[in-house]
PDB file of C-alpha atoms in Angstrom:
ATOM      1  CA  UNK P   8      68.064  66.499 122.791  1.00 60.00           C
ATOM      2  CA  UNK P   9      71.655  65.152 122.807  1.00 72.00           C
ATOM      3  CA  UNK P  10      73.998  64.411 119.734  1.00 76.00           C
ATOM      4  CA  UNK P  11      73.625  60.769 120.148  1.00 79.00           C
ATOM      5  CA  UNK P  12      70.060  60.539 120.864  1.00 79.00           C
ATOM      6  CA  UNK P  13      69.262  62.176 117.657  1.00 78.00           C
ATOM      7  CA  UNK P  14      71.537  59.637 115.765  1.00 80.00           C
ATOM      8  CA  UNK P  15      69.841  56.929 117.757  1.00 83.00           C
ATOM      9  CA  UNK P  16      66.252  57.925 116.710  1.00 82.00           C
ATOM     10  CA  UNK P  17      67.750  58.200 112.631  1.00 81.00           C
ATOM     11  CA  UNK P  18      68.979  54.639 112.826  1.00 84.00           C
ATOM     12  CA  UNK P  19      65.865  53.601 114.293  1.00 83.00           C
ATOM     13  CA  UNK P  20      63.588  55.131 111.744  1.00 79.00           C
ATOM     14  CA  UNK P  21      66.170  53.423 108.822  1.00 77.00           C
ATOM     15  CA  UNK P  22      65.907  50.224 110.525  1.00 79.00           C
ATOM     16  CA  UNK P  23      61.798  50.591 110.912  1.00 75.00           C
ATOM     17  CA  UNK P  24      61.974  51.573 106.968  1.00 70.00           C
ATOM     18  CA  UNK P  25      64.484  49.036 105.621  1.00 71.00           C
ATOM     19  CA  UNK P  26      63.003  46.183 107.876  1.00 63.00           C
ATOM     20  CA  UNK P  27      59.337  46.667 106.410  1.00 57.00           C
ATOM     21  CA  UNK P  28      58.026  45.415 103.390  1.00 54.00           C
ATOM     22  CA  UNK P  29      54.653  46.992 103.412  1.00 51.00           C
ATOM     23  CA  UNK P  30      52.870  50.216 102.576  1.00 51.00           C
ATOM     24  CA  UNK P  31      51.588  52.918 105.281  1.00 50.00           C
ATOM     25  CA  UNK P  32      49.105  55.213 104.295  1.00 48.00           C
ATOM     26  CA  UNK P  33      47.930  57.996 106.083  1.00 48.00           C
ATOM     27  CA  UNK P  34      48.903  56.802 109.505  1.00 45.00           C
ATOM     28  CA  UNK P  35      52.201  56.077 111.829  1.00 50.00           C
ATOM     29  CA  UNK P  36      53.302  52.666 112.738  1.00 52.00           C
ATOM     30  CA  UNK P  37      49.646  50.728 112.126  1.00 51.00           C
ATOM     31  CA  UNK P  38      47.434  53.198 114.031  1.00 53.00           C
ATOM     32  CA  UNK P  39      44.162  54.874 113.061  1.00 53.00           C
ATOM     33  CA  UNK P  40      43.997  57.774 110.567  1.00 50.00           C
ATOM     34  CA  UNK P  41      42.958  60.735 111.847  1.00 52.00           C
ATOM     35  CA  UNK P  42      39.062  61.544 111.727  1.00 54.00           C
ATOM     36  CA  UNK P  43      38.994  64.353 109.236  1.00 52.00           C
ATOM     37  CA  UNK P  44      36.984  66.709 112.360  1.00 54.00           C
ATOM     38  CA  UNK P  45      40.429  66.110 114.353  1.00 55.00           C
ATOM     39  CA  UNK P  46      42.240  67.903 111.576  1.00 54.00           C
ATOM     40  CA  UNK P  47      39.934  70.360 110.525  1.00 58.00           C
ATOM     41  CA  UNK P  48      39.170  72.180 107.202  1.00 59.00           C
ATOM     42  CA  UNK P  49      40.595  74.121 104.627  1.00 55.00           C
ATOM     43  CA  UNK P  50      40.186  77.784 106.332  1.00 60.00           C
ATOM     44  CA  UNK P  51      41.399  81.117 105.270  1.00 58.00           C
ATOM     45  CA  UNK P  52      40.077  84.033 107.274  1.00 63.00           C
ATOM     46  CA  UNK P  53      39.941  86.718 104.059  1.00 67.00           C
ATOM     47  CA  UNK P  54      39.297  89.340 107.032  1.00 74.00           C
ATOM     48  CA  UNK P  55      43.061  89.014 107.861  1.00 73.00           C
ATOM     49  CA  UNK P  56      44.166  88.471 103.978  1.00 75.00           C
ATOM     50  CA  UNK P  57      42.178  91.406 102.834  1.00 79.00           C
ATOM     51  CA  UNK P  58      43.758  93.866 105.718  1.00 85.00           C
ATOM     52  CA  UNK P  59      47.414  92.730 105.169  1.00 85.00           C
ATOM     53  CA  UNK P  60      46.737  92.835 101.043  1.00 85.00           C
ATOM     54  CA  UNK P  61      45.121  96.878 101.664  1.00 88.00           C
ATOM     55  CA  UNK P  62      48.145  98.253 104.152  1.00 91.00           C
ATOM     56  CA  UNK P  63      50.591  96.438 100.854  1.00 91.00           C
ATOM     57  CA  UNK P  64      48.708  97.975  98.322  1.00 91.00           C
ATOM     58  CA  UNK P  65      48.751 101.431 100.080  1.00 93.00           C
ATOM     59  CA  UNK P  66      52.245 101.268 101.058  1.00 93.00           C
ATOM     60  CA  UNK P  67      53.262 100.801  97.214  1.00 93.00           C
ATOM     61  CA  UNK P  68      51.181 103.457  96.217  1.00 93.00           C
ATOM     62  CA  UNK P  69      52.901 105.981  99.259  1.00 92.00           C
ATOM     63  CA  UNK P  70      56.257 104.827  98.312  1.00 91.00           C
ATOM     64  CA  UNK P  71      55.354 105.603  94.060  1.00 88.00           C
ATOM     65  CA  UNK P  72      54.031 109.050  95.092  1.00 89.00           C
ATOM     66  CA  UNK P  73      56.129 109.877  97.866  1.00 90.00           C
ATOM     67  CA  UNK P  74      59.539 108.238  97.642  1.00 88.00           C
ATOM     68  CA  UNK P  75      60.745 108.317  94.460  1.00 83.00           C
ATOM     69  CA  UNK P  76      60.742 112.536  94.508  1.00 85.00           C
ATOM     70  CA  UNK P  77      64.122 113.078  95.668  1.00 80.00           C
ATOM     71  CA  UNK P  78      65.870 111.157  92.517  1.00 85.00           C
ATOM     72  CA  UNK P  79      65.522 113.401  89.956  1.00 88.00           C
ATOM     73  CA  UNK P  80      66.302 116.228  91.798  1.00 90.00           C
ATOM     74  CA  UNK P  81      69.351 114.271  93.091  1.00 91.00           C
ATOM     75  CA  UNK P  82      70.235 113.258  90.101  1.00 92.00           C
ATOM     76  CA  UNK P  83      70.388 116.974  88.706  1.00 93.00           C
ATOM     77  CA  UNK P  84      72.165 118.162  91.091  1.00 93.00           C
ATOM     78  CA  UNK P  85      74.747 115.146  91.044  1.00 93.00           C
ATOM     79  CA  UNK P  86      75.171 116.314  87.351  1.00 94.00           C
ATOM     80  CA  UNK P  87      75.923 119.840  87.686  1.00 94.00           C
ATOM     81  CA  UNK P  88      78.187 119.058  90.712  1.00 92.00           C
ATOM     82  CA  UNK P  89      80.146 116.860  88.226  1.00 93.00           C
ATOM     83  CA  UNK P  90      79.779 119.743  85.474  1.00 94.00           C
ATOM     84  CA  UNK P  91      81.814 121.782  88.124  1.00 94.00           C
ATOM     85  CA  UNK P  92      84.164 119.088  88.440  1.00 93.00           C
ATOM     86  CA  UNK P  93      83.165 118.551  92.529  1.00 92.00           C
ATOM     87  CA  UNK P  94      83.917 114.899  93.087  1.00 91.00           C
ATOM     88  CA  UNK P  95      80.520 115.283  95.315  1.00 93.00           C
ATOM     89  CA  UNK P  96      78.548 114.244  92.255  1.00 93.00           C
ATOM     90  CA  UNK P  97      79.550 111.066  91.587  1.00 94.00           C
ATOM     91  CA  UNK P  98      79.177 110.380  95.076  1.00 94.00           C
ATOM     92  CA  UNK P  99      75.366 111.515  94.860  1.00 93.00           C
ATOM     93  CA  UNK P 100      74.599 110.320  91.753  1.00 94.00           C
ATOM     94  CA  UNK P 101      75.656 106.490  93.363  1.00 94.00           C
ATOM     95  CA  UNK P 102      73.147 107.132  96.162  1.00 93.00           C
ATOM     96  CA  UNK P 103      71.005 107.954  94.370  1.00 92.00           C
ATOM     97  CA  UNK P 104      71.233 105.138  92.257  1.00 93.00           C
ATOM     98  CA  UNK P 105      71.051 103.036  95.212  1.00 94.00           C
ATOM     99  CA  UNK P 106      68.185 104.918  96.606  1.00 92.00           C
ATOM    100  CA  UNK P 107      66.425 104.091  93.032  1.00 91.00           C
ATOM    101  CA  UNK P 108      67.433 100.508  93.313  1.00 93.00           C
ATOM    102  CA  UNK P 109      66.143  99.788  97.060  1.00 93.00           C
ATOM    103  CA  UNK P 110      63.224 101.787  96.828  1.00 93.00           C
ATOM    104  CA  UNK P 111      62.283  99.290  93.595  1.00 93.00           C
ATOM    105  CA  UNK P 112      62.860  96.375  95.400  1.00 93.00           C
ATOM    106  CA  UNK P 113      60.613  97.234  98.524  1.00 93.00           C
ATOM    107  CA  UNK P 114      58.142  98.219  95.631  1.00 94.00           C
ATOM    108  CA  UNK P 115      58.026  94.785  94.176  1.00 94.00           C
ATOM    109  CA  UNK P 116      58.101  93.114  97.848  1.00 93.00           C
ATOM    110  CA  UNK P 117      54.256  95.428  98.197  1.00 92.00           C
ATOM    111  CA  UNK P 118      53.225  94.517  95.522  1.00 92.00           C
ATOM    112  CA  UNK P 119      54.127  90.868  95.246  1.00 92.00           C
ATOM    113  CA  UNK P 120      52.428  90.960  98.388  1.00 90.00           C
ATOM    114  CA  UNK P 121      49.623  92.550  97.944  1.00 88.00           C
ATOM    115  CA  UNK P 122      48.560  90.066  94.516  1.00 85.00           C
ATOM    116  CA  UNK P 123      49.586  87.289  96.879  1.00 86.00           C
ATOM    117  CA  UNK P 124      47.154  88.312  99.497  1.00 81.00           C
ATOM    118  CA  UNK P 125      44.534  89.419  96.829  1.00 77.00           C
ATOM    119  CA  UNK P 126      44.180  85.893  95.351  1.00 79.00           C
ATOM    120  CA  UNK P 127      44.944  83.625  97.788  1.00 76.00           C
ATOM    121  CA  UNK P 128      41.551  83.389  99.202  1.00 69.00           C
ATOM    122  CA  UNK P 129      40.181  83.011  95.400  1.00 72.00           C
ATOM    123  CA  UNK P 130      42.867  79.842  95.505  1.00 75.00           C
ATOM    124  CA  UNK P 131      42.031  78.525  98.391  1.00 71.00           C
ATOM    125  CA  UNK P 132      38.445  78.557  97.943  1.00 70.00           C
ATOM    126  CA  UNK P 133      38.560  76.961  94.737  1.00 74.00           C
ATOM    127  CA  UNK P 134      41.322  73.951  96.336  1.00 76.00           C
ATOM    128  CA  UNK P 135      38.206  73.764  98.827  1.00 73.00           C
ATOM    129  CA  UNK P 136      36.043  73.287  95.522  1.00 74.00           C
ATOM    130  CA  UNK P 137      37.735  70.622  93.594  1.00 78.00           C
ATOM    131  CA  UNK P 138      38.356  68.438  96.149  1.00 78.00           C
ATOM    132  CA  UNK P 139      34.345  68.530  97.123  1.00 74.00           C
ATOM    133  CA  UNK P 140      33.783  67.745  93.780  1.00 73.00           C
ATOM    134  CA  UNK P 141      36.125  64.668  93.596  1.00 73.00           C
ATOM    135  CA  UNK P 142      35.013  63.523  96.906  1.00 71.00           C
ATOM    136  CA  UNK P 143      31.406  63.259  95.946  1.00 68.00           C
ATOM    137  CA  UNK P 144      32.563  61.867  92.454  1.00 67.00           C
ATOM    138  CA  UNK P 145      34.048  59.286  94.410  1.00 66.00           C
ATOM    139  CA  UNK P 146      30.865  58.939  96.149  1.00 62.00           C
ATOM    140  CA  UNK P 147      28.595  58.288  93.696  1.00 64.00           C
ATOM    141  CA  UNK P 148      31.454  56.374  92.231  1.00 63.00           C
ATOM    142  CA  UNK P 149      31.168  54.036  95.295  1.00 60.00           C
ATOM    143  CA  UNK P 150      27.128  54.021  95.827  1.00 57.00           C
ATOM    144  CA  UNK P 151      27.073  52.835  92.561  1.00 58.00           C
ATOM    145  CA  UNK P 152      28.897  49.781  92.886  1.00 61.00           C
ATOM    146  CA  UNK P 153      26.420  49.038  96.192  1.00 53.00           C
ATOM    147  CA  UNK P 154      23.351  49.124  93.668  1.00 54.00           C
ATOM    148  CA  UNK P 155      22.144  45.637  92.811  1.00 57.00           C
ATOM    149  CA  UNK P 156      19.654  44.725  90.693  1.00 61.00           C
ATOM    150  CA  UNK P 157      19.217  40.774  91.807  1.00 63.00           C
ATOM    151  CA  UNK P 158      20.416  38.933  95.183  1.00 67.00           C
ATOM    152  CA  UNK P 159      23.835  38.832  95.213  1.00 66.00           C
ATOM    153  CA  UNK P 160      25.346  35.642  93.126  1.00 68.00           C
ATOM    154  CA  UNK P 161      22.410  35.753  90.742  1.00 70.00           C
ATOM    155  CA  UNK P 162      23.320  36.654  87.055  1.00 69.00           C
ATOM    156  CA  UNK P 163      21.618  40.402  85.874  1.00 67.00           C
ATOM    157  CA  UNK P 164      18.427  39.377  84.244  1.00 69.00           C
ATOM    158  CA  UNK P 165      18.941  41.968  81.813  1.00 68.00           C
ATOM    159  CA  UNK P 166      21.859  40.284  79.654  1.00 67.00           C
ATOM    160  CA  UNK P 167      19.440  37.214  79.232  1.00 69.00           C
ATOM    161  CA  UNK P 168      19.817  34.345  79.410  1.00 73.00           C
ATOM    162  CA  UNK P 169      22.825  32.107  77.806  1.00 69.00           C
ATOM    163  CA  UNK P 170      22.334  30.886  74.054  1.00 71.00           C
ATOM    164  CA  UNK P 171      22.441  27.164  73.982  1.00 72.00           C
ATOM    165  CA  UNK P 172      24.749  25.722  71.557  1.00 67.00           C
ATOM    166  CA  UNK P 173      24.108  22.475  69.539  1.00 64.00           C
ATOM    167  CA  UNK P 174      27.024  20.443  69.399  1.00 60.00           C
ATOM    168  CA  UNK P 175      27.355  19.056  66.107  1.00 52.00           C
TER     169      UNK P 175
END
C-alpha cells in the first residue's frame, strides 16, 4: 500500500465518522453482526498452557540449582585477587556481579511465566463463567417480561379494580 492511499483511506474513515450522527454497535457500516458460531468460543487448550508453564517451572528450578554456583566461588576469588592487589579482581568481581544480575532476571522471566501459564486457564475458565451467568440472567431477565397474565391491553386483574370516587 502506497503513502497516499493510506492517507486516502484515514480521511475517508474521518469523513465516514464526522459525517454520521448515529451509533454502530457491533457491526461495520450497517451490516449484520456476526453469529456468535462464526466467531467461536472462549478456548484455552490447558494441554499447551500446562507444557509451556512445566519446561518454565523446571528451567527456574535448573538455573537456582545449577547456575548460581559459580558466584560465590567467583566472588572469593575476586577478593583475594584484590587482597594481592591484582587488578584481575575487580574485573571478576564485576562479572560476576553481572552474572548475578542476568541470571536474576531470566529467573523472574521463568517464573513470571510459569504463574502466568499456571493460572491463566483458572482465568479464563472463570471469564467463560461469568459471562454464562449474565447471559442467562439476561435471559430470564427477558422471558420474564414475555410472561402475561391477561391479553395484552387488559389491566392485571390482580391490582383490582379502580376505587370509585364520589365527587362531592
Amino acid at each position: 500500500m502506497a503513502w497516499n492511499e493510506w492517507e486516502q483511506l484515514k480521511a475517508d474513515a474521518l469523513q465516514r465518522r464526522q459525517g454520521s450522527a448515529h451509533m454502530q454497535l457491533n457491526q461495520a457500516d450497517g451490516g449484520a453482526p456476526p453469529k456468535p458460531s462464526s466467531y467461536g468460543d472462549l478456548k484455552v487448550a490447558n494441554d499447551g498452557l500446562t507444557k509451556i508453564g512445566t519446561a518454565a517451572f523446571e528451567l527456574y528450578n535448573d538455573l537456582w540449582d545449577k547456575a548460581r554456583v559459580a558466584v560465590p566461588t567467583s566472588d572469593s576469588a575476586a577478593a583475594d585477587l584484590s587482597k594481592q592487589g591484582f587488578a584481575l579482581g575487580a574485573g571478576l568481581k564485576h562479572v560476576s556481579n553481572r552474572w548475578d544480575e542476568q541470571l536474576k532476571s531470566l529467573m523472574d522471566a521463568c517464573a513470571h511465566i510459569s504463574n502466568h501459564m499456571r493460572v491463566t486457564k483458572k482465568v479464563h475458565d472463570g471469564d467463560e463463567g461469568y459471562i454464562q451467568r449474565q447471559m442467562s440472567s439476561i435471559a430470564m431477565l427477558d422471558a420474564g417480561f414475555d410472561e402475561r397474565v391477561g391479553a395484552p391491553g387488559e389491566k392485571n386483574k390482580i391490582y383490582g379494580e379502580p376505587s370509585k370516587k364520589k365527587d362531592d
